[in-house]
Amino acid sequence: MRVTNHPVLGDAPPGRQVTIWLDGEPLAAVEGEPIAAALLASGRRVFRRTPRFHEPRGVFCGIGRCTDCIMTVDGVPNVRTCVTAVRDGMVITSNLKEVPAGDQ
Amino acid sequence: MTNNYDIVIAGAGPAGLAAAVEAARRGARTLVVDENTKPGGQLFKQIHKFFGSHEHKAGVRGFAIGEKLLAEAAELGVEVWLNSVVWGLFANKVAVVRGGEQITLAAKKIILATGASENAVAFPGAALPGVMGAGAIQTMINVHRVLPGKRVVMLGSGNVGLIVAYQLLQAGAEVVALVEAASAIGGYGVHAAKIRRAGVPILVGTTIARAFGRGQVEGVVLAKLDESFQPVPGGETTLAIDTVGIAVGLTPLTELAWMAGCQFVFSPRLGGHVPLHDADMETTLSGVYVAGDITGVEEASTAMEEGRLAGIAAAAALGYGAAAAEADKAAVRSRMDVLRSGPFGLGRRTAKAEILAQRKEAASCRE
């Protein structure tokens, strides 16, 4: 969900709308924002599952340290989505379709 | 050679930018390198007003301080490289990866202002999506204008927990509770009062026993604690929430100082292992200075003062502004003492004095 108006910050600057592709689906994003912000704004919180135990992971630290939020971006694996800015036409791939859900 | 600098600074947050401004003002050729896409460190997410006196920007919001620092740096000709990672320090050399390219910079003096990272805390379900660092939440809501969830429980009643809880309310979220394992609120009363007035319960002597949910966090089980931090039988409550904020302190980001071979000391009060430094912010390695949270977790105001001190000292060591340097440094130090006073600042002041004393001891051992 986007914070459009704010008591201290006022209205959100419009920003240039771009389209990114998540697992083949188009997603609206604001140019320059991190991939993680665009995904959270669309309500997506599970970014990947761990390879061994298939546990879900999303954003934790938001500063590129914890690597919980990594995804494949334009073919490059293990990209930290919290510190990588979106670009129009960017292709983001999670492993959510290949890795089965865990037991939790 | 274009990659020759008087001073190279790692980190474009409040400490790094303040150091750069002071160094450049005195005539030093100064470069700031930062791995982020935007400069300013964590200043731009701090939308609350700062405390202290007029000279400490009391009443000014964090992002406005950041904008002013950036404008000053630009005016003074400070170079800032973004999306650039400092990965190694060698004798008077700084190794940087910029846009995929490896660049080695020659630097007469180096200032490390790398900041800190948030601590995690272990409870079952702590890794579920929706459990986030409070600082990460703050960045999302105030910088990117994205609300990561609607119903939040915050863990930790230090200033970060209190402030981010309030800023979540401002951004339109519901804060169901703020929980604190200790028996008293950790942060400033004024921040706590704001969220209490807004109706957020602050539960002291309480912690998160576990978080649960299918795929992402859907609830937490809170546990009442006794004086020895053990769960009280029957003291469990379940809250339906979609987001957990973790505000349990920060740890200095010291990797570069470790790699360079700086001598360290363990200071629990300051957040962990910190490099020893003298009153000029110089580490045990000649020509390598530190400033801001890397020297111990404090606030942006003290980070800027430490940055100024390091900037003045490093420039003076190269002959820039040397005549006035002692007076300039004394002025910064007295402002820092004011910031480190009162019931909240005194502990930090004592811990900092201990660092300086140990640095002196380390120096005499080598002689």
Short mmCIF file of C-alpha atoms in Angstrom, two decimals:
data_model
loop_
_atom_site.label_atom_id
_atom_site.label_comp_id
_atom_site.label_asym_id
_atom_site.label_seq_id
_atom_site.Cartn_x
_atom_site.Cartn_y
_atom_site.Cartn_z
CA MET A 1 0.00 0.00 0.00
CA ARG A 2 1.34 3.44 -0.87
CA VAL A 3 1.29 6.36 1.55
CA THR A 4 -0.18 9.01 -0.74
CA ASN A 5 -0.74 11.80 1.78
CA HIS A 6 1.15 12.31 4.99
CA PRO A 7 0.76 14.79 7.87
CA VAL A 8 4.47 15.74 7.81
CA LEU A 9 5.63 14.86 4.31
CA GLY A 10 2.53 16.02 2.43
CA ASP A 11 1.42 14.44 -0.81
CA ALA A 12 3.73 11.86 -2.36
CA PRO A 13 5.71 13.24 -5.30
CA PRO A 14 4.13 11.79 -8.45
CA GLY A 15 7.28 10.05 -9.75
CA ARG A 16 7.53 8.44 -13.17
CA GLN A 17 5.48 5.26 -13.42
CA VAL A 18 7.32 2.30 -14.88
CA THR A 19 6.41 -1.32 -15.40
CA ILE A 20 8.44 -4.19 -14.03
CA TRP A 21 7.76 -7.87 -14.63
CA LEU A 22 7.47 -10.25 -11.71
CA ASP A 23 7.34 -13.93 -12.67
CA GLY A 24 5.81 -12.92 -16.00
CA GLU A 25 3.22 -10.52 -14.59
CA PRO A 26 3.37 -6.74 -15.08
CA LEU A 27 3.64 -4.62 -11.94
CA ALA A 28 3.45 -0.83 -11.58
CA ALA A 29 6.46 0.78 -9.90
CA VAL A 30 7.89 4.26 -9.38
CA GLU A 31 11.15 4.89 -11.17
CA GLY A 32 14.15 4.87 -8.84
CA GLU A 33 12.48 3.09 -5.91
CA PRO A 34 13.98 -0.21 -4.74
CA ILE A 35 12.43 -3.38 -6.16
CA ALA A 36 11.48 -4.36 -2.59
CA ALA A 37 9.44 -1.15 -2.15
CA ALA A 38 7.53 -1.83 -5.39
CA LEU A 39 6.77 -5.39 -4.31
CA LEU A 40 5.62 -4.36 -0.82
CA ALA A 41 3.48 -1.59 -2.33
CA SER A 42 1.68 -4.22 -4.39
CA GLY A 43 1.08 -6.29 -1.25
CA ARG A 44 3.68 -8.94 -2.08
CA ARG A 45 5.63 -9.89 1.01
CA VAL A 46 7.03 -13.34 0.18
CA PHE A 47 10.00 -12.79 -2.12
CA ARG A 48 11.47 -16.27 -2.19
CA ARG A 49 11.70 -19.60 -0.38
CA THR A 50 14.88 -21.00 1.08
CA PRO A 51 16.29 -23.79 -1.10
CA ARG A 52 16.57 -26.48 1.55
CA PHE A 53 13.65 -26.08 3.96
CA HIS A 54 11.45 -24.01 1.62
CA GLU A 55 10.82 -21.36 4.26
CA PRO A 56 9.39 -18.06 3.02
CA ARG A 57 11.54 -14.94 3.17
CA GLY A 58 10.86 -11.26 2.54
CA VAL A 59 12.34 -7.89 3.50
CA PHE A 60 14.10 -7.82 6.84
CA CYS A 61 16.93 -5.26 7.09
CA GLY A 62 16.23 -3.04 4.09
CA ILE A 63 19.87 -1.92 3.85
CA GLY A 64 21.45 -4.72 1.85
CA ARG A 65 22.94 -6.61 4.78
CA CYS A 66 20.74 -9.61 5.60
CA THR A 67 20.12 -10.94 2.03
CA ASP A 68 16.65 -12.22 2.95
CA CYS A 69 15.14 -10.31 0.01
CA ILE A 70 17.33 -11.62 -2.80
CA MET A 71 15.77 -12.49 -6.17
CA THR A 72 16.87 -13.01 -9.77
CA VAL A 73 16.88 -9.69 -11.63
CA ASP A 74 17.37 -9.51 -15.41
CA GLY A 75 18.91 -12.97 -15.24
CA VAL A 76 21.35 -12.15 -12.44
CA PRO A 77 20.74 -14.34 -9.37
CA ASN A 78 20.96 -13.24 -5.70
CA VAL A 79 20.28 -9.55 -6.30
CA ARG A 80 19.47 -7.62 -3.11
CA THR A 81 16.08 -6.16 -4.01
CA CYS A 82 16.07 -3.67 -1.11
CA VAL A 83 19.04 -1.74 -2.52
CA THR A 84 18.43 -2.23 -6.25
CA ALA A 85 16.40 0.43 -8.02
CA VAL A 86 13.65 -0.54 -10.48
CA ARG A 87 14.03 0.23 -14.16
CA ASP A 88 11.30 0.21 -16.78
CA GLY A 89 10.98 -3.29 -18.22
CA MET A 90 13.04 -4.96 -15.49
CA VAL A 91 12.44 -8.70 -15.28
CA ILE A 92 12.32 -10.13 -11.76
CA THR A 93 12.06 -13.82 -11.07
CA SER A 94 11.31 -15.37 -7.72
CA ASN A 95 11.79 -19.06 -7.03
CA LEU A 96 8.26 -19.34 -5.63
CA LYS A 97 6.97 -21.38 -8.54
CA GLU A 98 9.81 -23.91 -8.60
CA VAL A 99 10.27 -24.42 -4.88
CA PRO A 100 7.29 -26.00 -3.10
CA ALA A 101 5.80 -24.33 -0.04
CA GLY A 102 7.17 -25.52 3.27
CA ASP A 103 5.19 -27.13 6.05
CA GLN A 104 4.70 -24.02 8.13
CA MET B 1 46.26 11.59 -11.54
CA THR B 2 42.53 12.10 -11.11
CA ASN B 3 42.16 9.34 -8.53
CA ASN B 4 44.39 11.14 -6.05
CA TYR B 5 42.60 12.60 -3.06
CA ASP B 6 43.65 14.26 0.15
CA ILE B 7 40.82 12.59 2.03
CA VAL B 8 38.57 9.68 1.06
CA ILE B 9 35.52 9.07 3.23
CA ALA B 10 33.57 5.79 3.27
CA GLY B 11 29.90 6.54 3.92
CA ALA B 12 27.74 9.51 2.90
CA GLY B 13 25.57 9.59 6.03
CA PRO B 14 25.55 12.38 8.62
CA ALA B 15 29.08 11.63 9.90
CA GLY B 16 30.68 11.21 6.46
CA LEU B 17 29.04 14.29 4.96
CA ALA B 18 29.88 16.46 7.98
CA ALA B 19 33.51 15.28 7.78
CA ALA B 20 33.59 16.06 4.06
CA VAL B 21 32.16 19.54 4.56
CA GLU B 22 34.77 20.44 7.19
CA ALA B 23 37.66 18.98 5.21
CA ALA B 24 36.62 20.62 1.93
CA ARG B 25 35.95 23.95 3.65
CA ARG B 26 39.61 23.95 4.70
CA GLY B 27 40.81 23.20 1.18
CA ALA B 28 41.31 19.42 1.18
CA ARG B 29 40.42 17.53 -2.00
CA THR B 30 37.71 15.28 -0.64
CA LEU B 31 35.76 12.30 -2.00
CA VAL B 32 32.87 10.51 -0.32
CA VAL B 33 32.06 6.95 -1.44
CA ASP B 34 28.72 5.32 -0.62
CA GLU B 35 27.16 2.05 -1.73
CA ASN B 36 23.61 3.38 -1.68
CA THR B 37 21.68 4.96 -4.55
CA LYS B 38 21.09 8.14 -2.52
CA PRO B 39 23.35 10.08 -0.13
CA GLY B 40 22.36 11.09 3.40
CA GLY B 41 22.48 7.71 5.12
CA GLN B 42 19.54 7.36 7.48
CA LEU B 43 18.90 11.13 7.77
CA PHE B 44 16.21 11.24 5.09
CA LYS B 45 13.93 8.82 6.88
CA GLN B 46 14.09 10.83 10.10
CA ILE B 47 11.03 13.01 9.68
CA HIS B 48 10.84 13.91 13.37
CA LYS B 49 12.35 17.04 14.88
CA PHE B 50 15.76 16.76 16.50
CA PHE B 51 16.42 17.65 20.12
CA GLY B 52 19.16 19.61 21.83
CA SER B 53 20.13 23.21 21.41
CA HIS B 54 19.86 25.51 18.41
CA GLU B 55 23.36 24.63 17.22
CA HIS B 56 22.35 20.97 17.30
CA LYS B 57 19.48 21.65 14.93
CA ALA B 58 16.85 21.30 17.62
CA GLY B 59 13.41 21.59 16.11
CA VAL B 60 14.70 20.77 12.61
CA ARG B 61 13.57 17.54 10.98
CA GLY B 62 16.20 14.98 9.97
CA PHE B 63 15.60 15.18 6.23
CA ALA B 64 16.01 18.97 6.29
CA ILE B 65 19.39 18.52 8.01
CA GLY B 66 20.33 16.03 5.30
CA GLU B 67 19.36 18.43 2.52
CA LYS B 68 21.42 21.21 4.10
CA LEU B 69 24.49 19.00 4.48
CA LEU B 70 24.24 17.87 0.86
CA ALA B 71 23.89 21.44 -0.38
CA GLU B 72 26.94 22.50 1.67
CA ALA B 73 28.98 19.57 0.36
CA ALA B 74 28.02 20.37 -3.24
CA GLU B 75 28.85 24.05 -2.78
CA LEU B 76 32.29 23.20 -1.39
CA GLY B 77 33.07 20.90 -4.30
CA VAL B 78 32.95 17.62 -2.40
CA GLU B 79 32.82 14.71 -4.82
CA VAL B 80 30.27 12.01 -3.94
CA TRP B 81 30.33 8.62 -5.61
CA LEU B 82 27.10 6.66 -5.15
CA ASN B 83 26.45 2.99 -5.97
CA SER B 84 30.11 2.52 -5.10
CA VAL B 85 31.41 0.04 -2.56
CA VAL B 86 34.63 0.48 -0.58
CA TRP B 87 35.86 -3.08 -0.19
CA GLY B 88 39.39 -2.71 1.06
CA LEU B 89 41.90 -0.36 2.64
CA PHE B 90 45.60 -0.56 1.98
CA ALA B 91 48.43 1.79 2.91
CA ASN B 92 47.10 5.14 1.64
CA LYS B 93 44.93 3.32 -0.88
CA VAL B 94 41.21 2.71 -1.01
CA ALA B 95 39.80 -0.06 -3.20
CA VAL B 96 36.38 0.72 -4.66
CA VAL B 97 34.00 -1.07 -6.98
CA ARG B 98 32.03 1.52 -8.94
CA GLY B 99 29.51 0.42 -11.54
CA GLY B 100 31.18 -2.97 -11.81
CA GLU B 101 34.59 -1.40 -12.32
CA GLN B 102 37.47 -1.81 -9.88
CA ILE B 103 39.15 1.49 -9.02
CA THR B 104 42.07 2.05 -6.64
CA LEU B 105 42.17 5.51 -5.11
CA ALA B 106 45.19 7.15 -3.57
CA ALA B 107 44.17 8.81 -0.29
CA LYS B 108 46.43 10.65 2.12
CA LYS B 109 43.86 10.29 4.89
CA ILE B 110 40.89 7.94 5.19
CA ILE B 111 37.74 8.48 7.26
CA LEU B 112 35.45 5.51 7.93
CA ALA B 113 31.85 6.59 8.52
CA THR B 114 30.09 3.35 7.70
CA GLY B 115 27.30 3.53 10.27
CA ALA B 116 25.52 0.64 11.94
CA SER B 117 23.05 -2.11 11.17
CA GLU B 118 19.99 -3.20 13.11
CA ASN B 119 20.15 -6.17 15.43
CA ALA B 120 17.99 -9.20 14.87
CA VAL B 121 16.40 -11.15 17.70
CA ALA B 122 15.69 -14.86 17.79
CA PHE B 123 12.21 -16.22 18.46
CA PRO B 124 10.29 -18.90 16.56
CA GLY B 125 8.91 -17.27 13.41
CA ALA B 126 11.35 -14.33 13.51
CA ALA B 127 12.35 -14.97 9.89
CA LEU B 128 8.78 -14.94 8.53
CA PRO B 129 8.03 -12.29 5.91
CA GLY B 130 6.41 -9.33 7.68
CA VAL B 131 8.92 -9.42 10.55
CA MET B 132 11.17 -6.47 9.72
CA GLY B 133 13.76 -4.21 11.24
CA ALA B 134 12.15 -1.02 12.56
CA GLY B 135 14.64 0.99 10.50
CA ALA B 136 13.64 -0.93 7.39
CA ILE B 137 9.99 -0.08 8.08
CA GLN B 138 10.94 3.57 8.62
CA THR B 139 12.76 3.69 5.28
CA MET B 140 9.80 2.13 3.51
CA ILE B 141 7.18 4.50 4.94
CA ASN B 142 9.12 7.77 5.02
CA VAL B 143 11.50 7.53 2.07
CA HIS B 144 9.70 5.23 -0.37
CA ARG B 145 6.21 6.04 0.91
CA VAL B 146 5.22 2.39 1.09
CA LEU B 147 3.39 0.89 4.06
CA PRO B 148 4.64 -2.69 4.54
CA GLY B 149 1.63 -3.72 6.67
CA LYS B 150 -1.54 -2.52 8.38
CA ARG B 151 -1.45 -3.95 11.91
CA VAL B 152 1.90 -3.74 13.60
CA VAL B 153 3.43 -4.85 16.86
CA MET B 154 6.74 -3.17 17.74
CA LEU B 155 9.41 -4.90 19.84
CA GLY B 156 11.70 -2.57 21.78
CA SER B 157 11.01 0.76 23.50
CA GLY B 158 14.25 2.58 22.73
CA ASN B 159 13.97 5.75 20.68
CA VAL B 160 13.92 3.82 17.39
CA GLY B 161 10.97 1.67 18.50
CA LEU B 162 9.06 4.64 19.90
CA ILE B 163 9.69 6.95 16.94
CA VAL B 164 8.97 4.35 14.27
CA ALA B 165 5.76 3.34 16.09
CA TYR B 166 4.61 6.96 15.93
CA GLN B 167 5.65 7.33 12.30
CA LEU B 168 3.68 4.17 11.44
CA LEU B 169 0.60 5.90 12.87
CA GLN B 170 1.38 8.97 10.76
CA ALA B 171 1.64 6.76 7.69
CA GLY B 172 -1.78 5.25 8.36
CA ALA B 173 -0.99 1.94 10.06
CA GLU B 174 -2.44 0.66 13.30
CA VAL B 175 0.12 -0.07 16.01
CA VAL B 176 -1.49 -2.73 18.16
CA ALA B 177 1.15 -2.69 20.88
CA LEU B 178 4.74 -1.82 21.67
CA VAL B 179 6.41 -4.43 23.84
CA GLU B 180 9.53 -4.09 25.98
CA ALA B 181 11.22 -6.89 27.91
CA ALA B 182 12.70 -4.53 30.52
CA SER B 183 10.57 -3.15 33.32
CA ALA B 184 10.81 0.45 32.08
CA ILE B 185 10.60 2.29 28.75
CA GLY B 186 14.07 2.71 27.25
CA GLY B 187 13.74 5.86 25.13
CA TYR B 188 12.81 9.49 25.72
CA GLY B 189 9.60 10.19 27.62
CA VAL B 190 8.45 12.68 25.00
CA HIS B 191 8.47 10.02 22.26
CA ALA B 192 6.70 7.50 24.52
CA ALA B 193 4.07 10.07 25.48
CA LYS B 194 3.22 10.73 21.83
CA ILE B 195 2.30 7.13 21.12
CA ARG B 196 0.55 6.68 24.46
CA ARG B 197 -1.59 9.75 23.69
CA ALA B 198 -2.45 8.10 20.38
CA GLY B 199 -3.71 5.09 22.32
CA VAL B 200 -0.88 2.63 21.67
CA PRO B 201 -0.33 0.39 24.68
CA ILE B 202 3.30 0.11 25.80
CA LEU B 203 3.67 -3.28 27.49
CA VAL B 204 6.80 -3.39 29.66
CA GLY B 205 8.01 -6.68 31.14
CA THR B 206 6.73 -8.35 27.98
CA THR B 207 8.33 -9.94 24.95
CA ILE B 208 7.41 -11.79 21.78
CA ALA B 209 7.46 -15.52 22.53
CA ARG B 210 6.82 -16.49 18.91
CA ALA B 211 5.42 -15.28 15.63
CA PHE B 212 3.26 -17.51 13.46
CA GLY B 213 1.56 -17.56 10.10
CA ARG B 214 1.27 -19.51 6.87
CA GLY B 215 3.75 -18.04 4.42
CA GLN B 216 3.93 -14.73 6.28
CA VAL B 217 3.37 -13.42 9.78
CA GLU B 218 -0.28 -13.44 10.88
CA GLY B 219 0.10 -13.15 14.63
CA VAL B 220 2.37 -13.11 17.64
CA VAL B 221 2.21 -14.68 21.06
CA LEU B 222 3.33 -12.23 23.74
CA ALA B 223 4.73 -13.47 27.03
CA LYS B 224 4.80 -11.63 30.36
CA LEU B 225 8.27 -11.79 31.94
CA ASP B 226 9.35 -11.83 35.56
CA GLU B 227 12.28 -9.79 36.95
CA SER B 228 14.78 -12.35 35.67
CA PHE B 229 13.28 -12.19 32.15
CA GLN B 230 11.65 -15.62 32.46
CA PRO B 231 8.11 -16.14 31.09
CA VAL B 232 5.40 -15.98 33.74
CA PRO B 233 3.17 -19.11 33.59
CA GLY B 234 -0.19 -18.24 32.06
CA GLY B 235 1.06 -14.83 30.92
CA GLU B 236 0.62 -15.43 27.20
CA THR B 237 -1.54 -13.26 24.93
CA THR B 238 -2.11 -13.74 21.20
CA LEU B 239 -2.37 -10.73 18.89
CA ALA B 240 -3.53 -10.86 15.27
CA ILE B 241 -1.12 -8.63 13.34
CA ASP B 242 0.50 -8.61 9.90
CA THR B 243 3.79 -6.87 10.69
CA VAL B 244 6.37 -7.03 13.46
CA GLY B 245 8.93 -4.24 13.89
CA ILE B 246 12.20 -5.21 15.55
CA ALA B 247 13.84 -2.32 17.40
CA VAL B 248 16.38 -4.02 19.66
CA GLY B 249 19.43 -1.90 19.04
CA LEU B 250 22.13 -1.56 16.44
CA THR B 251 25.65 -2.87 15.90
CA PRO B 252 28.46 -0.74 14.42
CA LEU B 253 29.40 -1.70 10.84
CA THR B 254 33.11 -2.19 11.40
CA GLU B 255 34.22 -4.60 8.65
CA LEU B 256 36.55 -2.12 6.92
CA ALA B 257 38.27 -1.19 10.17
CA TRP B 258 38.74 -4.87 11.06
CA MET B 259 40.19 -5.66 7.63
CA ALA B 260 42.52 -2.69 7.80
CA GLY B 261 43.87 -3.94 11.13
CA CYS B 262 42.59 -1.27 13.53
CA GLN B 263 42.73 -2.22 17.18
CA PHE B 264 39.29 -2.82 18.70
CA VAL B 265 37.65 -2.78 22.08
CA PHE B 266 34.35 -4.34 23.19
CA SER B 267 31.90 -1.77 24.51
CA PRO B 268 28.41 -3.15 25.26
CA ARG B 269 27.11 0.37 25.92
CA LEU B 270 28.13 1.44 22.40
CA GLY B 271 26.75 -1.61 20.60
CA GLY B 272 29.65 -4.07 20.35
CA HIS B 273 33.22 -4.05 19.09
CA VAL B 274 34.39 -0.58 18.13
CA PRO B 275 37.75 0.67 16.82
CA LEU B 276 39.89 2.45 19.38
CA HIS B 277 40.34 6.10 18.53
CA ASP B 278 41.92 9.18 20.04
CA ALA B 279 40.39 12.62 20.72
CA ASP B 280 40.90 13.48 17.00
CA MET B 281 38.94 10.33 15.95
CA GLU B 282 42.15 8.73 14.57
CA THR B 283 42.34 4.95 14.99
CA THR B 284 45.43 2.95 15.95
CA LEU B 285 46.34 3.06 12.25
CA SER B 286 47.97 6.35 11.36
CA GLY B 287 45.85 8.33 8.90
CA VAL B 288 42.72 6.22 9.34
CA TYR B 289 39.92 8.05 11.17
CA VAL B 290 36.45 6.95 12.26
CA ALA B 291 33.24 8.92 12.87
CA GLY B 292 29.60 8.23 13.62
CA ASP B 293 27.98 4.92 14.54
CA ILE B 294 31.06 2.88 13.55
CA THR B 295 32.65 4.27 16.73
CA GLY B 296 29.62 3.29 18.84
CA VAL B 297 25.89 3.64 18.28
CA GLU B 298 24.60 7.09 19.17
CA GLU B 299 22.44 9.64 17.37
CA ALA B 300 22.74 11.57 14.12
CA SER B 301 23.63 14.74 16.05
CA THR B 302 26.69 13.18 17.67
CA ALA B 303 27.57 11.45 14.39
CA MET B 304 27.76 14.83 12.66
CA GLU B 305 29.94 16.28 15.43
CA GLU B 306 32.31 13.30 15.27
CA GLY B 307 32.41 13.73 11.51
CA ARG B 308 33.31 17.39 11.88
CA LEU B 309 36.05 16.48 14.36
CA ALA B 310 37.53 13.86 12.02
CA GLY B 311 37.26 16.20 9.03
CA ILE B 312 39.00 19.06 10.84
CA ALA B 313 41.72 16.77 12.24
CA ALA B 314 42.43 14.94 8.97
CA ALA B 315 42.59 18.21 7.03
CA ALA B 316 44.84 19.82 9.67
CA ALA B 317 47.20 16.84 9.56
CA LEU B 318 47.68 17.67 5.88
CA GLY B 319 48.24 21.35 6.65
CA TYR B 320 44.75 22.59 5.74
CA GLY B 321 43.31 24.94 8.33
CA ALA B 322 46.03 23.84 10.73
CA ALA B 323 46.39 27.19 12.51
CA ALA B 324 42.79 27.25 13.74
CA ALA B 325 42.42 23.49 14.10
CA GLU B 326 42.86 23.22 17.87
CA ALA B 327 40.26 25.91 18.54
CA ASP B 328 37.89 24.40 15.94
CA LYS B 329 38.21 20.93 17.47
CA ALA B 330 37.70 22.28 20.99
CA ALA B 331 34.44 23.90 19.89
CA VAL B 332 33.18 20.61 18.43
CA ARG B 333 34.21 18.67 21.52
CA SER B 334 32.35 21.01 23.85
CA ARG B 335 29.20 20.67 21.71
CA MET B 336 29.58 16.89 21.85
CA ASP B 337 29.81 17.01 25.64
CA VAL B 338 26.47 18.82 25.71
CA LEU B 339 24.93 16.10 23.51
CA ARG B 340 26.34 13.45 25.84
CA SER B 341 24.89 14.88 29.03
CA GLY B 342 21.79 14.18 31.07
CA PRO B 343 20.46 10.78 32.13
CA PHE B 344 20.47 9.43 28.54
CA GLY B 345 23.79 10.85 27.37
CA LEU B 346 25.93 10.24 30.41
CA GLY B 347 26.35 6.50 29.84
CA ARG B 348 27.55 7.15 26.32
CA ARG B 349 29.91 9.88 27.52
CA THR B 350 31.46 7.52 30.06
CA ALA B 351 31.78 4.74 27.47
CA LYS B 352 33.40 7.17 25.01
CA ALA B 353 35.86 8.40 27.66
CA GLU B 354 36.77 4.77 28.26
CA ILE B 355 37.58 4.34 24.52
CA LEU B 356 39.90 7.36 24.61
CA ALA B 357 41.60 6.08 27.78
CA GLN B 358 42.15 2.65 26.24
CA ARG B 359 43.51 4.27 23.09
CA LYS B 360 46.09 6.12 25.19
CA GLU B 361 47.03 2.88 26.89
CA ALA B 362 47.38 1.11 23.52
CA ALA B 363 49.65 3.91 22.28
CA SER B 364 51.90 3.73 25.34
CA CYS B 365 52.20 -0.05 25.00
CA ARG B 366 53.71 0.34 21.57
CA GLU B 367 56.29 2.88 22.62
#
